[in-house]
Coordinates of C-alpha atoms and ligand atoms in Angstrom, one line a residue:
X1 CA -0.1 0.0 -0.1
X2 CA 1.2 3.5 -0.8
X3 CA -0.1 6.9 0.3
X4 CA -1.3 9.0 -2.6
X5 CA 0.3 12.1 -1.1
X6 CA 4.0 12.2 -1.2
X7 CA 4.3 14.0 1.9
X8 CA 4.1 11.9 5.0
X9 CA 2.2 13.5 7.8
X10 CA 2.5 12.9 11.6
X11 CA -0.3 14.1 13.9
X12 CA 0.4 15.2 17.6
X13 CA -3.0 14.0 18.7
X14 CA -5.7 11.9 17.7
X15 CA -8.5 10.1 19.8
X16 CA -9.0 7.1 17.3
X17 CA -8.4 4.5 20.2
X18 CA -11.4 5.8 22.0
X19 CA -13.6 5.6 19.0
X20 CA -12.8 2.1 18.6
X21 CA -13.1 1.3 22.3
X22 CA -16.5 2.9 22.7
X23 CA -19.0 1.9 20.1
X24 CA -21.3 5.0 20.9
X25 CA -18.6 7.1 20.0
X26 CA -17.0 5.3 17.0
X27 CA -20.3 3.9 15.9
X28 CA -18.7 0.4 15.7
X29 CA -16.3 1.0 12.9
X30 CA -13.2 -0.9 12.3
X31 CA -9.7 0.6 11.9
X32 CA -8.9 -1.4 8.8
X33 CA -12.1 -1.0 7.0
X34 CA -12.9 2.3 5.2
X35 CA -15.8 4.3 6.8
X36 CA -17.3 7.5 6.6
X37 CA -17.6 7.9 10.3
X38 CA -15.1 9.7 12.6
X39 CA -11.8 11.0 11.0
X40 CA -9.2 8.2 10.8
X41 CA -9.3 4.6 9.7
X42 CA -6.2 2.9 7.8
X43 CA -7.5 3.2 4.2
X44 CA -8.4 7.0 4.7
X45 CA -5.0 7.5 6.5
X46 CA -3.2 6.1 3.5
X47 CA -5.3 8.2 1.2
X48 CA -4.7 11.4 3.2
X49 CA -0.9 10.8 3.6
X50 CA -1.1 10.3 7.2
X51 CA 2.0 8.4 8.3
X52 CA 1.1 8.1 11.9
X53 CA 1.3 10.0 15.2
X54 CA 0.4 10.1 18.9
X55 CA -2.4 7.6 19.6
X56 CA -3.9 9.0 22.7
X57 CA -5.3 6.9 25.6
X58 CA -8.1 9.1 26.9
X59 CA -10.2 8.0 30.2
X60 CA -13.7 9.3 30.0
X61 CA -15.6 10.1 33.2
X62 CA -16.6 7.2 35.3
X63 CA -20.3 6.1 34.6
X64 CA -20.5 4.5 38.0
X65 CA -19.0 7.5 39.7
X66 CA -20.9 10.0 42.0
X67 CA -20.6 13.0 39.6
X68 CA -21.3 13.9 36.1
X69 CA -20.0 11.4 33.6
X70 CA -18.7 13.5 30.8
X71 CA -19.1 17.0 29.4
X72 CA -22.2 17.5 27.2
X73 CA -23.5 20.6 25.6
X74 CA -26.1 20.7 28.5
X75 CA -23.4 21.4 31.1
X76 CA -22.2 24.3 29.1
X77 CA -22.9 27.8 30.7
X78 CA -23.4 30.4 28.1
X79 CA -21.7 33.8 29.3
X80 CA -22.1 37.1 27.8
X81 CA -19.4 36.7 25.2
X82 CA -18.8 32.9 25.1
X83 CA -19.1 29.7 27.2
X84 CA -17.7 28.0 30.2
X85 CA -17.8 24.3 31.1
X86 CA -17.5 23.3 34.8
X87 CA -14.4 21.3 35.6
X88 CA -15.1 17.6 35.5
X89 CA -14.0 15.8 38.9
X90 CA -10.9 13.8 39.4
X91 CA -10.9 10.2 38.5
X92 CA -10.4 7.1 40.6
X93 CA -7.1 5.5 40.2
X94 CA -8.3 1.8 39.8
X95 CA -11.0 3.0 37.3
X96 CA -8.5 4.9 35.2
X97 CA -5.9 2.0 35.2
X98 CA -8.6 -0.4 34.1
X99 CA -9.7 1.7 31.2
X100 CA -6.1 2.6 30.2
X101 CA -5.2 -1.0 30.4
X102 CA -8.1 -1.8 27.9
X103 CA -7.3 0.9 25.4
X104 CA -3.5 0.3 25.6
X105 CA -4.1 -3.5 25.0
X106 CA -6.4 -2.5 22.0
X107 CA -3.5 -0.6 20.4
X108 CA -1.2 -3.7 20.7
X109 CA -4.1 -5.9 19.3
X110 CA -4.5 -3.6 16.4
X111 CA -0.6 -3.7 15.7
X112 CA -0.9 -7.6 15.6
X113 CA -4.0 -7.7 13.5
X114 CA -2.4 -5.1 11.0
X115 CA 0.2 -7.7 10.0
X116 CA 3.0 -5.2 9.5
X117 CA 0.9 -2.3 8.5
X118 CA 1.0 -0.7 11.9
X119 CA 3.8 -0.5 14.4
X120 CA 4.0 0.8 17.9
X121 CA 7.2 2.9 17.8
X122 CA 9.5 3.2 21.0
X123 CA 12.5 4.8 19.4
X124 CA 13.3 7.5 16.8
X125 CA 14.9 5.0 14.5
X126 CA 11.9 2.9 14.5
X127 CA 9.7 5.9 13.7
X128 CA 12.1 6.9 10.9
X129 CA 12.0 3.4 9.4
X130 CA 8.2 3.4 9.5
X131 CA 8.2 6.8 7.6
X132 CA 10.6 5.2 4.9
X133 CA 8.8 2.0 4.5
X134 CA 5.2 3.3 4.6
X135 CA 4.4 1.5 7.9
X136 CA 1.8 3.3 10.0
X137 CA 3.8 4.6 13.0
X138 CA 1.8 4.8 16.4
X139 CA 3.2 6.5 19.5
X140 CA 1.6 5.5 22.7
X141 CA 0.5 8.5 24.5
X142 CA -1.7 9.0 27.7
X143 CA -3.9 12.2 27.7
X144 CA -4.0 12.8 31.4
X145 CA -1.8 11.0 34.1
X146 CA -4.9 9.6 36.0
X147 CA -3.6 5.9 35.5
X148 CA -0.3 6.8 37.0
X149 CA 0.1 6.2 40.9
X150 CA 2.1 8.8 42.9
X151 CA 4.7 6.2 43.5
X152 CA 5.2 6.0 39.7
X153 CA 5.1 2.2 39.6
X154 CA 2.7 2.4 36.7
X155 CA 4.9 4.9 34.9
X156 CA 7.8 2.5 34.9
X157 CA 5.5 -0.4 33.8
X158 CA 3.7 1.5 31.0
X159 CA 7.0 2.9 29.7
X160 CA 8.4 -0.6 29.5
X161 CA 5.3 -1.5 27.5
X162 CA 5.8 1.5 25.2
X163 CA 4.7 4.7 26.6
X164 CA 6.5 7.4 25.1
X165 CA 4.4 10.5 25.7
X166 CA 2.4 11.7 28.5
X167 CA -0.1 14.6 29.0
X168 CA 0.1 15.7 32.8
X169 CA -3.5 16.4 32.6
X170 CA -6.7 16.3 30.6
X171 CA -9.2 19.4 31.6
X172 CA -9.8 18.1 35.0
X173 CA -7.6 18.0 38.2
X174 CA -5.5 14.8 39.2
X175 CA -2.7 13.9 41.6
X176 CA -0.1 15.8 39.6
X177 CA -1.7 19.0 38.1
X178 CA -4.7 20.8 37.2
X179 CA -6.2 21.0 33.7
X180 CA -8.0 24.0 32.4
X181 CA -11.8 24.1 32.3
X182 CA -13.1 24.7 28.8
X183 CA -14.0 28.4 28.7
X184 CA -14.1 31.3 26.1
X185 CA -12.9 34.0 26.4
X186 CA -10.7 33.2 29.4
X187 CA -7.0 33.3 30.4
X188 CA -5.3 29.7 30.8
X189 CA -4.3 30.9 34.2
X190 CA -7.2 29.0 36.1
X191 CA -5.7 27.6 39.1
X192 CA -2.7 26.3 41.1
X193 CA 0.5 24.6 39.5
X194 CA 1.9 21.3 39.9
X195 CA 1.7 19.2 43.0
X196 CA 4.9 17.7 44.6
X197 CA 3.9 14.5 42.9
X198 CA 3.7 16.5 39.6
X199 CA 7.2 17.8 40.0
X200 CA 8.4 14.2 40.7
X201 CA 6.5 13.0 37.5
X202 CA 8.1 15.6 35.4
X203 CA 11.6 14.4 36.8
X204 CA 10.9 10.7 36.1
X205 CA 9.6 11.5 32.6
X206 CA 12.8 13.3 31.8
X207 CA 14.9 10.6 33.2
X208 CA 13.0 8.0 31.2
X209 CA 12.7 9.8 28.0
X210 CA 8.9 10.3 28.1
X211 CA 7.8 13.3 26.0
X212 CA 5.5 15.6 28.2
X213 CA 2.5 17.2 26.6
X214 CA 1.4 20.6 28.0
X215 CA -1.9 20.7 26.1
X216 CA -4.9 21.0 28.7
X217 CA -2.4 22.0 31.4
X218 CA -3.3 25.4 33.2
X219 CA -0.8 28.3 33.0
X220 CA 0.9 27.9 36.5
X221 CA 1.4 24.2 35.7
X222 CA 3.0 25.1 32.2
X223 CA 5.4 27.5 34.0
X224 CA 6.3 24.8 36.6
X225 CA 7.1 22.4 33.9
X226 CA 9.1 25.0 31.9
X227 CA 11.2 25.7 35.1
X228 CA 11.8 22.1 35.8
X229 CA 11.9 20.0 32.8
X230 CA 15.1 19.5 30.8
X231 CA 13.4 18.6 27.6
X232 CA 11.9 20.6 24.8
X233 CA 8.4 22.0 25.6
X234 CA 5.6 20.4 23.7
X235 CA 1.8 21.2 23.3
X236 CA 0.6 18.6 20.9
X237 CA -2.8 20.1 20.3
X238 CA -3.3 24.0 21.0
X239 CA -3.5 27.2 19.1
X240 CA -3.1 30.8 19.6
X241 CA -4.6 32.6 22.4
X242 CA -4.1 36.2 20.9
X243 CA -6.4 35.0 18.1
X244 CA -8.9 32.8 20.0
X245 CA -8.8 33.5 23.7
X246 CA -10.0 30.1 24.9
X247 CA -8.3 28.5 28.0
X248 CA -7.0 25.8 25.6
X249 CA -4.8 28.1 23.6
X250 CA -1.3 29.2 24.3
X251 CA -0.4 32.9 25.3
X252 CA 2.4 34.9 23.6
X253 CA 4.5 34.2 26.7
X254 CA 3.9 30.5 26.6
X255 CA 4.9 30.4 22.9
X256 CA 8.1 32.3 23.7
X257 CA 9.0 29.7 26.3
X258 CA 8.3 26.8 23.8
X259 CA 10.5 28.6 21.4
X260 CA 13.3 29.1 23.8
X261 CA 13.3 25.2 24.7
X262 CA 13.2 24.2 21.0
X263 CA 10.0 22.8 21.5
X264 CA 7.0 22.5 19.2
X265 CA 3.2 23.3 18.9
X266 CA 0.9 21.0 17.2
X267 CA -1.9 23.0 15.5
X268 CA -5.4 21.9 16.7
X269 CA -8.3 21.6 14.2
X270 CA -10.9 22.0 16.9
X271 CA -13.2 24.8 15.6
X272 CA -13.8 26.3 19.0
X273 CA -10.1 26.9 19.6
X274 CA -9.7 28.1 15.9
X275 CA -12.6 30.6 15.4
X276 CA -12.2 34.2 16.7
X277 CA -15.8 33.8 18.1
X278 CA -15.1 30.5 19.8
X279 CA -18.1 28.9 18.3
X280 CA -18.2 25.3 17.9
X281 CA -19.1 25.6 14.2
X282 CA -17.6 23.3 11.6
X283 CA -18.5 25.8 8.9
X284 CA -15.0 27.4 9.5
X285 CA -12.9 28.5 6.6
X286 CA -9.6 27.1 5.9
X287 CA -7.8 30.5 6.2
X288 CA -8.7 30.4 10.0
X289 CA -6.5 27.3 10.2
X290 CA -3.8 29.2 8.2
X291 CA -4.1 32.3 10.3
X292 CA -3.2 30.3 13.5
X293 CA -0.4 28.3 11.6
X294 CA 1.1 31.7 10.3
X295 CA 1.1 33.2 13.7
X296 CA 2.7 30.0 15.3
X297 CA 5.2 30.1 12.6
X298 CA 6.0 33.8 13.4
X299 CA 6.4 33.2 17.0
X300 CA 8.1 29.7 16.8
X301 CA 9.7 29.7 13.3
X302 CA 9.2 26.7 10.9
X303 CA 11.2 24.5 13.3
X304 CA 8.7 24.9 16.0
X305 CA 5.3 23.9 14.5
X306 CA 3.7 20.8 13.6
X307 CA 0.0 19.5 13.0
X308 CA -1.7 18.3 16.2
X309 CA -5.3 18.0 14.5
X310 CA -7.1 16.2 17.4
X311 CA -8.7 14.0 14.8
X312 CA -11.6 11.8 16.4
X313 CA -11.4 14.1 19.4
X314 CA -13.2 17.3 18.3
X315 CA -15.2 19.0 15.7
X316 CA -13.1 20.2 12.9
X317 CA -13.6 22.5 9.8
X318 CA -15.9 20.6 7.2
X319 CA -13.5 21.7 4.4
X320 CA -10.9 19.2 6.0
X321 CA -13.7 16.8 6.9
X322 CA -11.5 13.8 7.9
X323 CA -7.9 12.8 7.5
X324 CA -8.4 12.6 3.6
X325 CA -8.7 16.5 3.7
X326 CA -5.0 16.6 4.8
X327 CA -3.4 17.1 1.2
X328 CA -6.1 20.0 0.7
X329 CA -4.5 21.9 3.6
X330 CA -1.0 21.2 2.4
X331 CA -1.8 22.5 -1.1
X332 CA -3.3 25.6 0.5
X333 CA -0.2 26.1 2.5
X334 CA 2.0 25.8 -0.5
X335 CA 0.0 28.3 -2.5
X336 CA 0.2 30.6 0.7
X337 CA 4.0 30.5 0.4
X338 CA 5.3 27.6 2.3
X339 CA 8.1 25.9 0.4
X340 CA 8.9 22.2 0.3
X341 CA 11.5 22.5 3.1
X342 CA 9.1 24.2 5.4
X343 CA 6.3 21.9 4.5
X344 CA 8.3 18.8 5.3
X345 CA 9.1 20.3 8.7
X346 CA 5.6 21.2 9.5
X347 CA 4.5 17.7 8.1
X348 CA 6.7 15.4 10.2
X349 CA 10.3 16.5 10.5
X350 CA 9.6 18.7 13.5
X351 CA 8.0 16.0 15.6
X352 CA 10.9 13.8 14.7
X353 CA 13.5 16.3 15.7
X354 CA 11.6 16.9 19.0
X355 CA 11.3 13.3 19.9
X356 CA 15.1 12.7 19.0
X357 CA 15.9 15.4 21.7
X358 CA 13.3 13.9 24.2
X359 CA 13.4 10.1 23.9
X360 CA 16.4 7.9 25.2
Ligands
ZN1 ZN1 -7.4 17.1 24.0

């Protein structure tokens, strides 16, 4: 099998594992069969030039828990100029570990079933080989450290299994840090920084060579990591706060710190973090995407920006539609003035560069 697009693309964040795990979310689709549901399956990935990326393990709210299960539009509080969601409760460790184990196992099953078409990569040379040989590269990522105990035993075990990227938080609190509530317009400075256990987790990830993802982390936590971490700073799926002032987007000061660390920001396709009005409306023109990308490139250079996408995790511009819309965006960027050297960096080389500086 070959990709129709010559330019291989790696994405910083996608929630396809959750779609495959929860039939009500993925509508029962199969990763190996072309579907029109969701954003990614292997046939469509081939068509769109998607060479792989970070496969997120996300733990939804506990359905048997005492508090609300997951965010829905009915939880949304409309404010004068925008919206605000209440922060979901922290998760129970045993529940989070059970779900994390199941999603992680599903990724390994998918690798086996793929008969060589998908590989879980644990080192940069494996990733580069996948890119060269057109094998879909999967990086195991946890979106939130809820499955990690504060003794960090689970971190060691999951690292040995293949965990190479960890988001300290999703948009909720845990033992290590505090995520931002979804809100617009609002600063990401929404609460306290890392806990002592959070600082230990950062040190342990640096030591093991696990990439830390700062998307969803609040601003105090961001600065704590910036002060402590020896690795490039990474936000896998976040945009520009100066254009779209949602809590999920990055301020100019944060962008400067990411640049100083030689880190990367993965552009998020989520329309409510792209549109100036913060609306969750997929009728969003592609120049909105380009505007955030130009701004990120202006602040970080072409070495500091990649594609995050959040495929299968959020509502994206209908002009992109799904992963098969990626070549359209690349073409638009080319017309907009990005040359082949820059496009290669944005498409995959920057992710490889940052992982090369982060992984052991
Ligand atoms: Zn996310």
